[in-house]
Every structure is written in structure tokens, then in C-alpha cells.
């Protein structure tokens, strides 16, 4: 197979390549769904993981981004981003098949001491592939289509995530209730399927064209100082680092809280995840269009405060004696988190691509990923340690109203164990948002103006685009992707 880049790409080659990128995204999403989120947490708890180990598992996907210097060196050495991406992604995905076979063929031999190193290698190889992939996509996708393309791609991936997550959760709950002795083997089968799916996705990338680009053979550390000397990009790094630390000190423990403290079955937890995913699906294209039109910074300024409110709302989960009020609150939180995360994550990716000079894209993006990875990895570890510290501690706030013959008590809030983490994350998120104003982006529009425009747009198109249109459109496009002939 010829993996060499081409001097020039035709419009037809670019269009075909973008379809391949969508196809790879779907297979990669299936792989990620099968090995991540609530499923990897449930598997770790089944293997008796403690809070620090749970924090380490949550930290691994971002911790390994610190090794993206390897990707920069490889790209500079060989000037072939497609080959690096494909080879490293294959190296990441084969071990998933091998570790998945352990509980199937050798029951009782799978331990956290084996699983965590395999996950580390999986994420490490994926991070090296991801850095070269980002630079490759920077040159393949036209700048004026970044938001719309990734919005469409993310929408399709999340639609697949919703369907697959629900089927897996129902299947795992069934196995837990009726065949508990086969529960770990079920997770092993998921890892095997994940590895196979990822390998197929890599084959899609192998046939995606790459525009040729020659990187200068400078000293790698001299090159990495370049984005740090760019004042505006440096301000973006400061905000992004502060934001991911605030988010990741709390978010990895949402599922742990629901499983351990509330005792919710996996199907309930995945149901809430689906609510969040559907919320993202219904809004991510709107976020993408508005980001292209009004700036990514503005979208972040709208979504970040909403996410902070969600973190604060987690502090109230579990304070009701009845289950249903807690479930309703969890449902609302997940809907708003999906909506805000769709805009924040899309815009954080796009603003990095936009502020990075084309000639130094991989250097700027790698510096961004490496620096933010440090804070993103430290946050879950700090969260695990804080969770241990707050175990057994609580803070209760009540109001009491009384009269001559009666007394009425109102249970306002009760913080215990994990809830302290959520409050801490919200406070850090508030501090991080104040750093966003220093970042400058070409074409940015005041947040209040965009909010008014978005409110008007949503009001005028709510029925067609959000109630029925977007759901049917997401399903139809997902079906069309699988029907297309890519070869």
C-alpha cells in the first residue's frame, strides 16, 4: 500500500478523503465506546480498583499526550504523517484484542496490574498517531469548513455512541443479573471487538490522501519554544490548561459516584450518558456553524459558565430521600452538560487549529496537547486523593422555620465524599473562565450578541431542527455513511 504524500490534491481527492475521515471516526468511536466511559470504570470496579487507581485510569488518556514530542520528531524525520498515523494507530489497537482474550481464554488472570500498562500503551500509541493526524487534518480540511465538518463528523459519531452504549449497557446488566460469572468475560469480548473496530478504522486512514509538507530540521526543543513565545497562543495555553484541570478533577468521578454512592445499575448510567450525547447531537452542528461565523472563543464563553452550573448542580444530587427527584436532577444535568460540552470541545479544538500557523501547525498543536496534558492528567490523580481525604466527611446545610405549634425543616444541601470534588471543580472552572478574555481570535463577536442571535435562531427553528429534524437527520446521515462506497 502506498502511504506517500502527494504534492497536490484535487477537489475530488479531498472530498473522498473527508469521507474516509468520517468513516474512520465511526470505527474509532465504536472502539472508544467499547473501552471507555462508564464501561472501563465498571470493569475497574469489578477488579476492585481503589480511588487512586480509578484516577490513574481516568488520567491515562491525557497523560500520554506529554509524549507527543515523539510524533513531532517522527514527522520531522520522515515527512509522512499518514504513515505515522496509520502505523501508530495499529500499534495502539492490536493490544486491545490481546488483553480482551485474557479473561476469555484464561479466566482469573486479568488484573489491574496487567490492564493499566496495556491501557497506557494503547493511549500512548494513540497520542503519537493523534498528533500527526491533527497536523494532517489541518492541511486536508479547508479552514472555512473546519467547524461544519467536525460538527457533522462528531454528530455521526455521537449517534453511533448512543445506540452502541445502550445495547452494551442492557447486555452487561443482563449478564450481571443472570450470568454474573461471565461478567468479566463480557468485558473481554468488548475489548476484542474494540480492537478489531479500531484496526478497520486504521485501514480507512491508510487510503486517505495526504498533502505533502516538508518540516524544517530544526532542534525540536527550539521548535517547541516557538508557540510559547507567541503571546496570544500562550494565553490560550494558560486558559486551556486551567479549564481541563477544573473539569478533570471532577468529571472522571461522575460515574463512580453514581455506581458506588447511589448504587445505580449500569443501564441507568448509560441512559444518562445517552441523554448527554443526544443533547450534543442536537446542538453540535449549530455550535459549529456559529463558531465558523462568530468565533470559537465566543462559543466557549457561552458554554463554559453553563458547564460550571452543571458542576454545582452535582452537589445537590443524592440529597433527596426519594430516588425520582435525584434521577430527574441527573437527567437535567446530563442534558445541559451535553449541550455545553458540544460547543466547548469543538471550539477548543478549532481555536487551536485556527491560531496555529499553517507552517508550524504540528508544533503548535503538539505544544498545546503536551502542556494541557500535564494538567489534565494531574487533575484525576488529585481528585482520587481528595476523594480519599473527604471519605467519611460531610457538610450539611439546613434551614428551619418554626411557629408556636409547628416546625418545618428544609434540607438545602449536603456535601459528602464525591460532592466536595464537584464543588471544588466548579470553583476552579470559574477561575479558569476569567482567563479566556485575554485570548484574541480574528472575527470574534461579543458573547451577548451571539446569545441573542442563537436564541432567535433556536426559537424560530426549534420544531423542525431540534425536535424531529435533527434526530432524523442524524439517523439518515449515519445510514448514508454506511451505504456509501468508499473504495
CSV table of C-alpha atoms in Angstrom, one decimal:
chain,number,residue,atom,x,y,z
A,1,UNK,CA,0.0,0.0,0.0
A,2,UNK,CA,1.4,3.4,-1.0
A,3,UNK,CA,1.4,5.7,2.0
A,4,UNK,CA,3.4,8.5,0.4
A,5,UNK,CA,2.0,12.1,0.5
A,6,UNK,CA,1.1,13.9,-2.8
A,7,UNK,CA,2.3,17.3,-4.0
A,8,UNK,CA,-1.2,18.4,-4.8
A,9,UNK,CA,-4.7,17.1,-4.2
A,10,UNK,CA,-7.7,17.5,-6.5
A,11,UNK,CA,-11.1,18.6,-5.1
A,12,UNK,CA,-12.3,15.0,-5.7
A,13,UNK,CA,-9.4,13.6,-3.7
A,14,UNK,CA,-10.1,15.9,-0.9
A,15,UNK,CA,-13.8,15.1,-0.9
A,16,UNK,CA,-13.1,11.4,-0.9
A,17,UNK,CA,-10.5,11.8,1.8
A,18,UNK,CA,-13.0,13.7,4.1
A,19,UNK,CA,-15.5,10.8,3.7
A,20,UNK,CA,-12.8,8.4,4.7
A,21,UNK,CA,-12.1,10.6,7.8
A,22,UNK,CA,-15.7,10.3,8.8
A,23,UNK,CA,-15.6,6.6,8.3
A,24,UNK,CA,-12.5,6.2,10.5
A,25,UNK,CA,-14.3,8.4,13.1
A,26,UNK,CA,-17.2,6.0,13.3
A,27,UNK,CA,-15.0,2.9,13.8
A,28,UNK,CA,-12.8,4.8,16.3
A,29,UNK,CA,-15.9,5.9,18.2
A,30,UNK,CA,-17.0,2.3,18.4
A,31,UNK,CA,-13.6,1.4,19.8
A,32,UNK,CA,-13.7,4.2,22.3
A,33,UNK,CA,-17.2,3.4,23.4
A,34,UNK,CA,-16.3,-0.3,24.0
A,35,UNK,CA,-13.3,0.5,26.1
A,36,UNK,CA,-14.1,3.9,27.8
A,37,UNK,CA,-16.5,5.9,29.8
A,38,UNK,CA,-18.7,4.0,32.3
A,39,UNK,CA,-17.7,0.7,30.9
A,40,UNK,CA,-14.0,0.9,31.8
A,41,UNK,CA,-15.0,2.3,35.3
A,42,UNK,CA,-17.4,-0.6,35.8
A,43,UNK,CA,-14.7,-3.1,34.7
A,44,UNK,CA,-12.1,-1.5,37.0
A,45,UNK,CA,-14.5,-1.6,40.0
A,46,UNK,CA,-15.1,-5.3,39.1
A,47,UNK,CA,-11.4,-5.8,39.5
A,48,UNK,CA,-11.5,-4.0,42.9
A,49,UNK,CA,-9.9,-0.7,41.9
A,50,UNK,CA,-9.3,1.9,44.6
A,51,UNK,CA,-9.8,5.7,44.2
A,52,UNK,CA,-6.2,6.4,43.2
A,53,UNK,CA,-6.3,3.6,40.5
A,54,UNK,CA,-9.6,5.0,39.2
A,55,UNK,CA,-8.0,8.4,39.0
A,56,UNK,CA,-5.0,6.9,37.2
A,57,UNK,CA,-7.2,5.2,34.6
A,58,UNK,CA,-9.0,8.5,34.0
A,59,UNK,CA,-5.7,10.3,33.7
A,60,UNK,CA,-4.1,7.9,31.2
A,61,UNK,CA,-5.8,9.2,28.0
A,62,UNK,CA,-4.4,12.7,28.6
A,63,UNK,CA,-1.3,11.9,30.5
A,64,UNK,CA,0.3,10.2,27.4
A,65,UNK,CA,-0.1,13.5,25.4
A,66,UNK,CA,3.1,14.6,27.1
A,67,UNK,CA,4.8,12.1,24.8
A,68,UNK,CA,3.7,13.8,21.6
A,69,UNK,CA,7.2,15.1,21.1
A,70,UNK,CA,7.8,11.6,19.7
A,71,UNK,CA,5.3,12.4,17.0
A,72,UNK,CA,6.9,15.8,16.2
A,73,UNK,CA,10.3,14.0,15.8
A,74,UNK,CA,8.9,11.3,13.6
A,75,UNK,CA,7.1,13.8,11.3
A,76,UNK,CA,10.2,15.9,11.1
A,77,UNK,CA,12.3,12.9,10.4
A,78,UNK,CA,10.1,11.2,7.7
A,79,UNK,CA,7.7,13.9,6.5
A,80,UNK,CA,4.9,11.3,6.2
A,81,UNK,CA,2.1,12.0,8.6
A,82,UNK,CA,-0.2,9.4,7.1
A,83,UNK,CA,2.3,6.5,7.6
A,84,UNK,CA,3.0,7.6,11.2
A,85,UNK,CA,-0.7,7.9,12.0
A,86,UNK,CA,-1.6,4.5,10.5
A,87,UNK,CA,1.3,2.6,12.0
A,88,UNK,CA,0.9,4.1,15.5
A,89,UNK,CA,-2.8,3.6,15.5
A,90,UNK,CA,-2.4,0.0,14.6
A,91,UNK,CA,0.2,-0.4,17.4
A,92,UNK,CA,-2.4,1.1,19.7
A,93,UNK,CA,-5.3,-1.2,18.7
A,94,UNK,CA,-3.7,-4.7,18.5
A,95,UNK,CA,-3.1,-4.9,22.3
A,96,UNK,CA,-6.8,-4.4,22.9
A,97,UNK,CA,-7.5,-7.7,21.1
A,98,UNK,CA,-4.8,-9.4,23.1
A,99,UNK,CA,-5.9,-8.2,26.6
A,100,UNK,CA,-9.5,-8.9,25.7
A,101,UNK,CA,-8.6,-12.5,25.1
A,102,UNK,CA,-7.1,-13.0,28.6
A,103,UNK,CA,-10.4,-13.2,30.6
A,104,UNK,CA,-11.9,-15.3,27.8
A,105,UNK,CA,-9.1,-17.9,27.5
A,106,UNK,CA,-7.5,-17.6,30.9
A,107,UNK,CA,-10.3,-16.7,33.5
A,108,UNK,CA,-8.9,-15.2,36.7
A,109,UNK,CA,-5.6,-13.9,35.1
A,110,UNK,CA,-6.8,-10.4,34.2
A,111,UNK,CA,-5.7,-7.9,36.9
A,112,UNK,CA,-5.4,-4.2,37.2
A,113,UNK,CA,-1.6,-4.7,37.2
A,114,UNK,CA,-2.0,-6.1,33.6
A,115,UNK,CA,-4.8,-3.9,32.4
A,116,UNK,CA,-3.3,-0.5,33.3
A,117,UNK,CA,0.0,-1.0,31.4
A,118,UNK,CA,-1.9,-2.2,28.3
A,119,UNK,CA,-4.2,0.9,28.5
A,120,UNK,CA,-1.0,3.0,28.9
A,121,UNK,CA,0.5,1.6,25.7
A,122,UNK,CA,-2.9,1.9,23.9
A,123,UNK,CA,-3.3,5.6,24.8
A,124,UNK,CA,0.4,6.3,24.2
A,125,UNK,CA,0.4,5.0,20.7
A,126,UNK,CA,-2.9,6.7,20.0
A,127,UNK,CA,-1.5,10.0,21.2
A,128,UNK,CA,1.5,9.8,18.8
A,129,UNK,CA,-0.9,9.0,16.0
A,130,UNK,CA,-3.2,11.8,17.1
A,131,UNK,CA,-0.6,14.5,16.9
A,132,UNK,CA,0.4,13.7,13.3
A,133,UNK,CA,-3.3,13.2,12.5
A,134,UNK,CA,-4.1,16.8,13.7
A,135,UNK,CA,-1.4,18.3,11.5
A,136,UNK,CA,-2.6,16.2,8.6
A,137,UNK,CA,-6.2,17.3,9.0
A,138,UNK,CA,-5.1,20.9,9.3
A,139,UNK,CA,-3.8,20.7,5.7
A,140,UNK,CA,-6.5,18.5,4.3
A,141,UNK,CA,-9.6,20.3,5.6
A,142,UNK,CA,-10.3,23.8,4.2
A,143,UNK,CA,-10.2,26.4,7.0
A,144,UNK,CA,-13.7,27.7,6.3
A,145,UNK,CA,-15.1,24.2,6.7
A,146,UNK,CA,-13.4,23.2,10.0
A,147,UNK,CA,-16.4,23.9,12.3
A,148,UNK,CA,-19.0,22.4,9.9
A,149,UNK,CA,-17.0,19.3,9.0
A,150,UNK,CA,-16.1,18.4,12.6
A,151,UNK,CA,-19.6,19.2,13.8
A,152,UNK,CA,-21.0,16.8,11.2
A,153,UNK,CA,-18.4,14.1,12.0
A,154,UNK,CA,-19.0,14.5,15.7
A,155,UNK,CA,-22.7,14.3,15.3
A,156,UNK,CA,-22.5,11.0,13.4
A,157,UNK,CA,-20.0,9.6,15.9
A,158,UNK,CA,-22.2,10.5,18.9
A,159,UNK,CA,-25.3,9.0,17.2
A,160,UNK,CA,-23.4,5.7,16.9
A,161,UNK,CA,-22.2,6.1,20.5
A,162,UNK,CA,-25.8,6.5,21.8
A,163,UNK,CA,-27.0,3.3,20.0
A,164,UNK,CA,-24.0,1.2,20.9
A,165,UNK,CA,-23.8,2.4,24.5
A,166,UNK,CA,-27.5,1.5,25.2
A,167,UNK,CA,-27.1,-2.0,23.7
A,168,UNK,CA,-23.9,-2.7,25.7
A,169,UNK,CA,-25.4,-1.4,29.0
A,170,UNK,CA,-28.5,-3.6,28.6
A,171,UNK,CA,-26.4,-6.6,27.7
A,172,UNK,CA,-24.0,-6.1,30.6
A,173,UNK,CA,-26.8,-5.6,33.1
A,174,UNK,CA,-28.4,-8.8,31.8
A,175,UNK,CA,-25.1,-10.7,32.2
A,176,UNK,CA,-24.7,-9.3,35.8
A,177,UNK,CA,-28.2,-10.3,36.8
A,178,UNK,CA,-28.4,-13.8,35.2
A,179,UNK,CA,-24.8,-14.8,34.5
A,180,UNK,CA,-22.6,-13.0,37.0
A,181,UNK,CA,-19.8,-15.5,36.5
A,182,UNK,CA,-19.4,-14.3,32.9
A,183,UNK,CA,-19.4,-10.6,33.6
A,184,UNK,CA,-15.6,-10.2,33.2
A,185,UNK,CA,-15.6,-12.3,30.1
A,186,UNK,CA,-18.1,-9.9,28.6
A,187,UNK,CA,-15.8,-7.0,29.1
A,188,UNK,CA,-13.0,-9.1,27.5
A,189,UNK,CA,-15.2,-9.6,24.4
A,190,UNK,CA,-15.8,-5.9,24.3
A,191,UNK,CA,-12.1,-5.2,24.2
A,192,UNK,CA,-11.7,-7.7,21.3
A,193,UNK,CA,-14.4,-6.0,19.3
A,194,UNK,CA,-12.9,-2.6,20.1
A,195,UNK,CA,-9.5,-3.7,18.8
A,196,UNK,CA,-11.0,-5.1,15.6
A,197,UNK,CA,-13.1,-2.0,15.0
A,198,UNK,CA,-10.0,0.3,15.6
A,199,UNK,CA,-8.0,-1.8,13.1
A,200,UNK,CA,-10.7,-1.3,10.4
A,201,UNK,CA,-10.7,2.4,11.1
A,202,UNK,CA,-6.9,2.5,10.6
A,203,UNK,CA,-7.4,0.9,7.2
A,204,UNK,CA,-9.7,3.8,6.3
A,205,UNK,CA,-7.0,6.3,7.2
A,206,UNK,CA,-4.5,4.3,5.1
A,207,UNK,CA,-6.4,5.2,2.0
A,208,UNK,CA,-7.0,8.8,2.9
A,209,UNK,CA,-4.8,11.2,0.8
A,210,UNK,CA,-2.2,13.4,2.5
A,211,UNK,CA,-1.0,16.8,1.0
A,212,UNK,CA,2.8,16.9,1.0
A,213,UNK,CA,4.5,19.1,3.6
A,214,UNK,CA,8.2,19.4,4.5
A,215,UNK,CA,9.1,20.3,8.1
A,216,UNK,CA,12.3,22.1,8.7
A,217,UNK,CA,15.0,20.1,10.5
A,218,UNK,CA,15.4,22.4,13.5
A,219,UNK,CA,16.2,21.4,17.0
A,220,UNK,CA,13.0,20.0,18.4
A,221,UNK,CA,13.1,22.0,21.7
A,222,UNK,CA,13.9,25.2,19.8
A,223,UNK,CA,10.8,24.5,17.7
A,224,UNK,CA,8.6,23.9,20.8
A,225,UNK,CA,9.6,27.3,22.2
A,226,UNK,CA,8.1,29.0,19.2
A,227,UNK,CA,4.5,28.6,20.3
A,228,UNK,CA,5.4,29.6,23.9
A,229,UNK,CA,6.8,32.9,22.5
A,230,UNK,CA,3.6,33.6,20.7
A,231,UNK,CA,1.7,35.8,23.3
A,232,UNK,CA,-1.8,35.0,22.1
A,233,UNK,CA,-1.2,31.3,21.8
A,234,UNK,CA,0.4,31.3,25.2
A,235,UNK,CA,-2.7,32.9,26.6
A,236,UNK,CA,-4.8,30.1,25.0
A,237,UNK,CA,-2.5,27.5,26.6
A,238,UNK,CA,-3.0,29.1,30.1
A,239,UNK,CA,-6.8,29.1,29.7
A,240,UNK,CA,-7.0,25.6,28.2
A,241,UNK,CA,-4.7,24.2,31.0
A,242,UNK,CA,-6.7,25.8,33.8
A,243,UNK,CA,-10.0,24.7,32.2
A,244,UNK,CA,-9.0,21.0,31.7
A,245,UNK,CA,-7.7,20.8,35.3
A,246,UNK,CA,-11.0,22.2,36.6
A,247,UNK,CA,-13.1,19.8,34.5
A,248,UNK,CA,-11.0,16.7,35.1
A,249,UNK,CA,-10.7,16.9,38.8
A,250,UNK,CA,-14.4,16.2,39.0
A,251,UNK,CA,-15.8,14.7,35.7
A,252,UNK,CA,-14.0,11.3,35.9
A,253,UNK,CA,-15.8,10.6,39.2
A,254,UNK,CA,-19.4,11.2,38.0
A,255,UNK,CA,-19.8,7.6,37.1
A,256,UNK,CA,-18.0,6.4,40.2
A,257,UNK,CA,-20.4,8.5,42.3
A,258,UNK,CA,-23.5,7.0,40.6
A,259,UNK,CA,-22.2,3.5,40.8
A,260,UNK,CA,-20.8,3.5,44.4
A,261,UNK,CA,-22.7,6.2,46.3
A,262,UNK,CA,-26.1,5.9,44.6
A,263,UNK,CA,-25.9,2.2,43.6
A,264,UNK,CA,-27.4,2.9,40.1
A,265,UNK,CA,-27.3,0.0,37.6
A,266,UNK,CA,-25.1,0.4,34.5
A,267,UNK,CA,-28.2,0.8,32.2
A,268,UNK,CA,-29.3,3.9,34.2
A,269,UNK,CA,-25.9,5.4,34.0
A,270,UNK,CA,-25.6,4.8,30.2
A,271,UNK,CA,-29.1,6.2,29.9
A,272,UNK,CA,-27.9,9.5,31.3
A,273,UNK,CA,-24.9,9.3,29.1
A,274,UNK,CA,-27.2,8.9,26.1
A,275,UNK,CA,-29.2,11.9,27.2
A,276,UNK,CA,-26.0,13.9,27.2
A,277,UNK,CA,-25.0,12.5,23.8
A,278,UNK,CA,-28.4,13.3,22.3
A,279,UNK,CA,-28.1,16.8,23.6
A,280,UNK,CA,-24.7,17.1,21.9
A,281,UNK,CA,-26.0,15.6,18.7
A,282,UNK,CA,-28.9,18.1,18.5
A,283,UNK,CA,-26.7,21.1,19.1
A,284,UNK,CA,-23.1,20.4,17.8
A,285,UNK,CA,-23.9,21.5,14.2
A,286,UNK,CA,-25.4,24.7,15.5
A,287,UNK,CA,-22.3,25.3,17.6
A,288,UNK,CA,-20.1,24.5,14.6
A,289,UNK,CA,-21.9,27.0,12.3
A,290,UNK,CA,-21.9,29.7,14.9
A,291,UNK,CA,-18.2,29.1,15.7
A,292,UNK,CA,-17.3,29.5,12.0
A,293,UNK,CA,-19.4,32.6,11.8
A,294,UNK,CA,-18.7,34.4,15.1
A,295,UNK,CA,-15.5,32.8,16.5
A,296,UNK,CA,-14.7,29.8,18.7
A,297,UNK,CA,-13.9,32.0,21.7
A,298,UNK,CA,-17.4,33.3,21.8
A,299,UNK,CA,-18.8,29.8,21.9
A,300,UNK,CA,-16.5,28.8,24.8
A,301,UNK,CA,-17.6,31.9,26.6
A,302,UNK,CA,-21.2,30.8,26.3
A,303,UNK,CA,-20.7,27.1,27.1
A,304,UNK,CA,-18.2,27.2,29.9
A,305,UNK,CA,-20.5,29.0,32.5
A,306,UNK,CA,-23.3,26.6,31.7
A,307,UNK,CA,-20.9,23.7,32.4
A,308,UNK,CA,-19.9,25.2,35.7
A,309,UNK,CA,-23.6,25.4,36.7
A,310,UNK,CA,-23.8,21.7,36.0
A,311,UNK,CA,-20.9,21.0,38.3
A,312,UNK,CA,-22.6,23.0,41.1
A,313,UNK,CA,-25.8,21.0,40.4
A,314,UNK,CA,-23.9,17.7,41.1
A,315,UNK,CA,-23.6,18.9,44.7
A,316,UNK,CA,-27.4,18.6,45.1
A,317,UNK,CA,-27.6,15.0,43.6
A,318,UNK,CA,-28.4,12.5,46.3
A,319,UNK,CA,-29.8,14.8,48.9
A,320,UNK,CA,-33.4,13.7,48.3
A,321,UNK,CA,-34.7,10.6,50.1
A,322,UNK,CA,-36.8,9.6,47.1
A,323,UNK,CA,-35.0,8.2,44.1
A,324,UNK,CA,-37.1,10.0,41.4
A,325,UNK,CA,-36.1,13.6,42.2
A,326,UNK,CA,-32.4,12.6,42.1
A,327,UNK,CA,-33.0,10.9,38.7
A,328,UNK,CA,-34.7,13.9,37.3
A,329,UNK,CA,-31.9,16.2,38.5
A,330,UNK,CA,-29.3,13.8,37.0
A,331,UNK,CA,-31.3,13.9,33.7
A,332,UNK,CA,-31.3,17.7,33.6
A,333,UNK,CA,-27.6,17.9,34.4
A,334,UNK,CA,-26.6,15.5,31.7
A,335,UNK,CA,-28.7,17.3,29.1
A,336,UNK,CA,-27.1,20.6,29.9
A,337,UNK,CA,-23.6,19.1,30.1
A,338,UNK,CA,-24.0,17.5,26.7
A,339,UNK,CA,-25.2,20.9,25.2
A,340,UNK,CA,-22.3,22.8,26.8
A,341,UNK,CA,-19.6,20.2,26.1
A,342,UNK,CA,-20.5,20.0,22.5
A,343,UNK,CA,-19.7,23.7,22.0
A,344,UNK,CA,-16.7,23.8,24.3
A,345,UNK,CA,-14.8,20.7,23.0
A,346,UNK,CA,-15.5,21.6,19.4
A,347,UNK,CA,-14.3,25.2,19.8
A,348,UNK,CA,-11.3,24.3,21.9
A,349,UNK,CA,-10.1,22.0,19.1
A,350,UNK,CA,-10.9,24.5,16.4
A,351,UNK,CA,-9.4,27.6,18.1
A,352,UNK,CA,-6.1,25.6,18.5
A,353,UNK,CA,-6.2,24.8,14.7
A,354,UNK,CA,-7.1,28.3,13.8
A,355,UNK,CA,-4.4,30.1,15.9
A,356,UNK,CA,-1.7,27.7,14.8
A,357,UNK,CA,0.3,29.0,11.8
A,358,UNK,CA,0.0,26.6,8.9
A,359,UNK,CA,3.7,26.1,8.6
A,360,UNK,CA,4.1,25.2,12.3
A,361,UNK,CA,0.7,23.5,12.9
A,362,UNK,CA,2.1,20.3,14.3
A,363,UNK,CA,4.5,22.2,16.6
A,364,UNK,CA,1.8,24.5,18.0
A,365,UNK,CA,-0.8,21.7,18.4
A,366,UNK,CA,1.7,19.4,20.0
A,367,UNK,CA,2.8,22.1,22.4
A,368,UNK,CA,-0.8,22.7,23.2
A,369,UNK,CA,-1.5,19.0,23.8
A,370,UNK,CA,1.6,18.4,25.8
A,371,UNK,CA,1.1,21.3,28.2
A,372,UNK,CA,-2.6,20.7,28.7
A,373,UNK,CA,-1.9,17.0,29.1
A,374,UNK,CA,0.1,17.7,32.3
A,375,UNK,CA,-2.8,19.5,33.9
A,376,UNK,CA,-5.4,17.1,32.5
A,377,UNK,CA,-3.5,14.1,33.9
A,378,UNK,CA,-2.8,15.6,37.3
A,379,UNK,CA,-6.4,16.5,37.9
A,380,UNK,CA,-7.9,13.0,38.2
A,381,UNK,CA,-5.0,11.9,40.3
A,382,UNK,CA,-5.6,14.9,42.6
A,383,UNK,CA,-9.3,14.1,42.5
A,384,UNK,CA,-8.6,10.5,43.6
A,385,UNK,CA,-6.5,11.7,46.5
A,386,UNK,CA,-9.1,14.3,47.5
A,387,UNK,CA,-11.9,11.7,47.3
A,388,UNK,CA,-9.9,9.5,49.8
A,389,UNK,CA,-9.5,12.6,52.1
A,390,UNK,CA,-13.2,13.5,52.0
A,391,UNK,CA,-14.3,9.9,52.6
A,392,UNK,CA,-16.3,10.0,55.9
A,393,UNK,CA,-16.6,13.8,55.9
A,394,UNK,CA,-19.7,15.8,55.3
A,395,UNK,CA,-21.1,19.3,55.3
A,396,UNK,CA,-24.9,19.7,55.8
A,397,UNK,CA,-26.8,23.0,55.4
A,398,UNK,CA,-30.4,23.1,56.6
A,399,UNK,CA,-33.0,25.8,57.2
A,400,UNK,CA,-35.7,25.6,59.8
A,401,UNK,CA,-38.9,27.6,60.0
A,402,UNK,CA,-41.0,27.3,63.2
A,403,UNK,CA,-44.1,28.5,64.8
A,404,UNK,CA,-45.9,28.1,68.2
A,405,UNK,CA,-47.2,24.6,67.2
A,406,UNK,CA,-45.1,23.5,64.3
A,407,UNK,CA,-41.6,23.3,62.9
A,408,UNK,CA,-40.6,22.9,59.3
A,409,UNK,CA,-37.0,21.9,58.2
A,410,UNK,CA,-35.7,22.4,54.7
A,411,UNK,CA,-32.8,20.2,53.6
A,412,UNK,CA,-30.8,22.7,51.4
A,413,UNK,CA,-27.6,20.8,50.6
A,414,UNK,CA,-25.4,18.0,52.0
A,415,UNK,CA,-21.8,17.6,50.7
A,416,UNK,CA,-20.1,14.2,51.3
A,417,UNK,CA,-17.3,12.3,49.7
A,418,UNK,CA,-17.6,13.0,45.9
A,419,UNK,CA,-19.7,16.1,46.2
A,420,UNK,CA,-16.8,18.0,47.6
A,421,UNK,CA,-14.9,17.3,44.4
A,422,UNK,CA,-17.8,18.6,42.3
A,423,UNK,CA,-17.8,21.9,44.2
A,424,UNK,CA,-14.1,22.2,44.0
A,425,UNK,CA,-14.2,21.7,40.2
A,426,UNK,CA,-16.9,24.4,39.8
A,427,UNK,CA,-14.8,26.9,41.8
A,428,UNK,CA,-11.7,26.2,39.7
A,429,UNK,CA,-13.8,26.4,36.5
A,430,UNK,CA,-15.0,29.8,37.4
A,431,UNK,CA,-11.4,31.0,37.9
A,432,UNK,CA,-10.4,29.5,34.5
A,433,UNK,CA,-13.2,31.2,32.6
A,434,UNK,CA,-11.8,34.6,33.7
A,435,UNK,CA,-8.6,33.8,31.7
A,436,UNK,CA,-10.5,33.4,28.4
A,437,UNK,CA,-11.0,37.1,27.9
A,438,UNK,CA,-7.2,37.6,27.3
A,439,UNK,CA,-7.3,35.3,24.2
A,440,UNK,CA,-7.7,37.1,20.9
A,441,UNK,CA,-9.3,35.4,17.9
A,442,UNK,CA,-9.9,37.0,14.5
A,443,UNK,CA,-13.6,37.8,13.8
A,444,UNK,CA,-14.7,37.3,17.4
A,445,UNK,CA,-18.1,38.8,18.3
A,446,UNK,CA,-19.4,39.8,21.7
A,447,UNK,CA,-21.0,36.9,23.6
A,448,UNK,CA,-24.2,38.8,24.3
A,449,UNK,CA,-24.8,39.5,20.6
A,450,UNK,CA,-24.3,35.8,19.7
A,451,UNK,CA,-26.6,34.7,22.5
A,452,UNK,CA,-29.4,36.9,21.2
A,453,UNK,CA,-28.9,35.6,17.7
A,454,UNK,CA,-28.7,32.0,18.8
A,455,UNK,CA,-31.8,32.4,21.0
A,456,UNK,CA,-33.7,33.8,18.0
A,457,UNK,CA,-32.5,31.1,15.7
A,458,UNK,CA,-33.4,28.3,18.1
A,459,UNK,CA,-36.8,29.8,18.7
A,460,UNK,CA,-37.6,30.0,15.0
A,461,UNK,CA,-36.3,26.5,14.2
A,462,UNK,CA,-37.0,24.5,17.4
A,463,UNK,CA,-39.7,22.3,16.0
A,464,UNK,CA,-38.0,21.4,12.7
A,465,UNK,CA,-34.4,21.3,13.7
A,466,UNK,CA,-34.4,20.1,17.3
A,467,UNK,CA,-37.5,18.0,17.9
A,468,UNK,CA,-37.7,15.9,14.8
A,469,UNK,CA,-35.4,17.2,12.1
A,470,UNK,CA,-32.1,16.8,13.9
A,471,UNK,CA,-32.8,13.3,15.2
A,472,UNK,CA,-34.0,12.1,11.8
A,473,UNK,CA,-31.1,13.9,10.1
A,474,UNK,CA,-28.5,12.3,12.3
A,475,UNK,CA,-30.0,8.9,11.8
A,476,UNK,CA,-30.3,9.4,8.0
A,477,UNK,CA,-26.7,10.7,7.7
A,478,UNK,CA,-25.4,7.8,9.7
A,479,UNK,CA,-27.3,5.4,7.5
A,480,UNK,CA,-26.0,7.1,4.4
A,481,UNK,CA,-22.4,6.9,5.6
A,482,UNK,CA,-22.7,3.1,5.9
A,483,UNK,CA,-24.3,2.9,2.4
A,484,UNK,CA,-21.6,5.0,0.7
A,485,UNK,CA,-19.0,3.2,-1.3
A,486,UNK,CA,-15.6,4.3,-0.1
A,487,UNK,CA,-13.4,2.1,-2.1
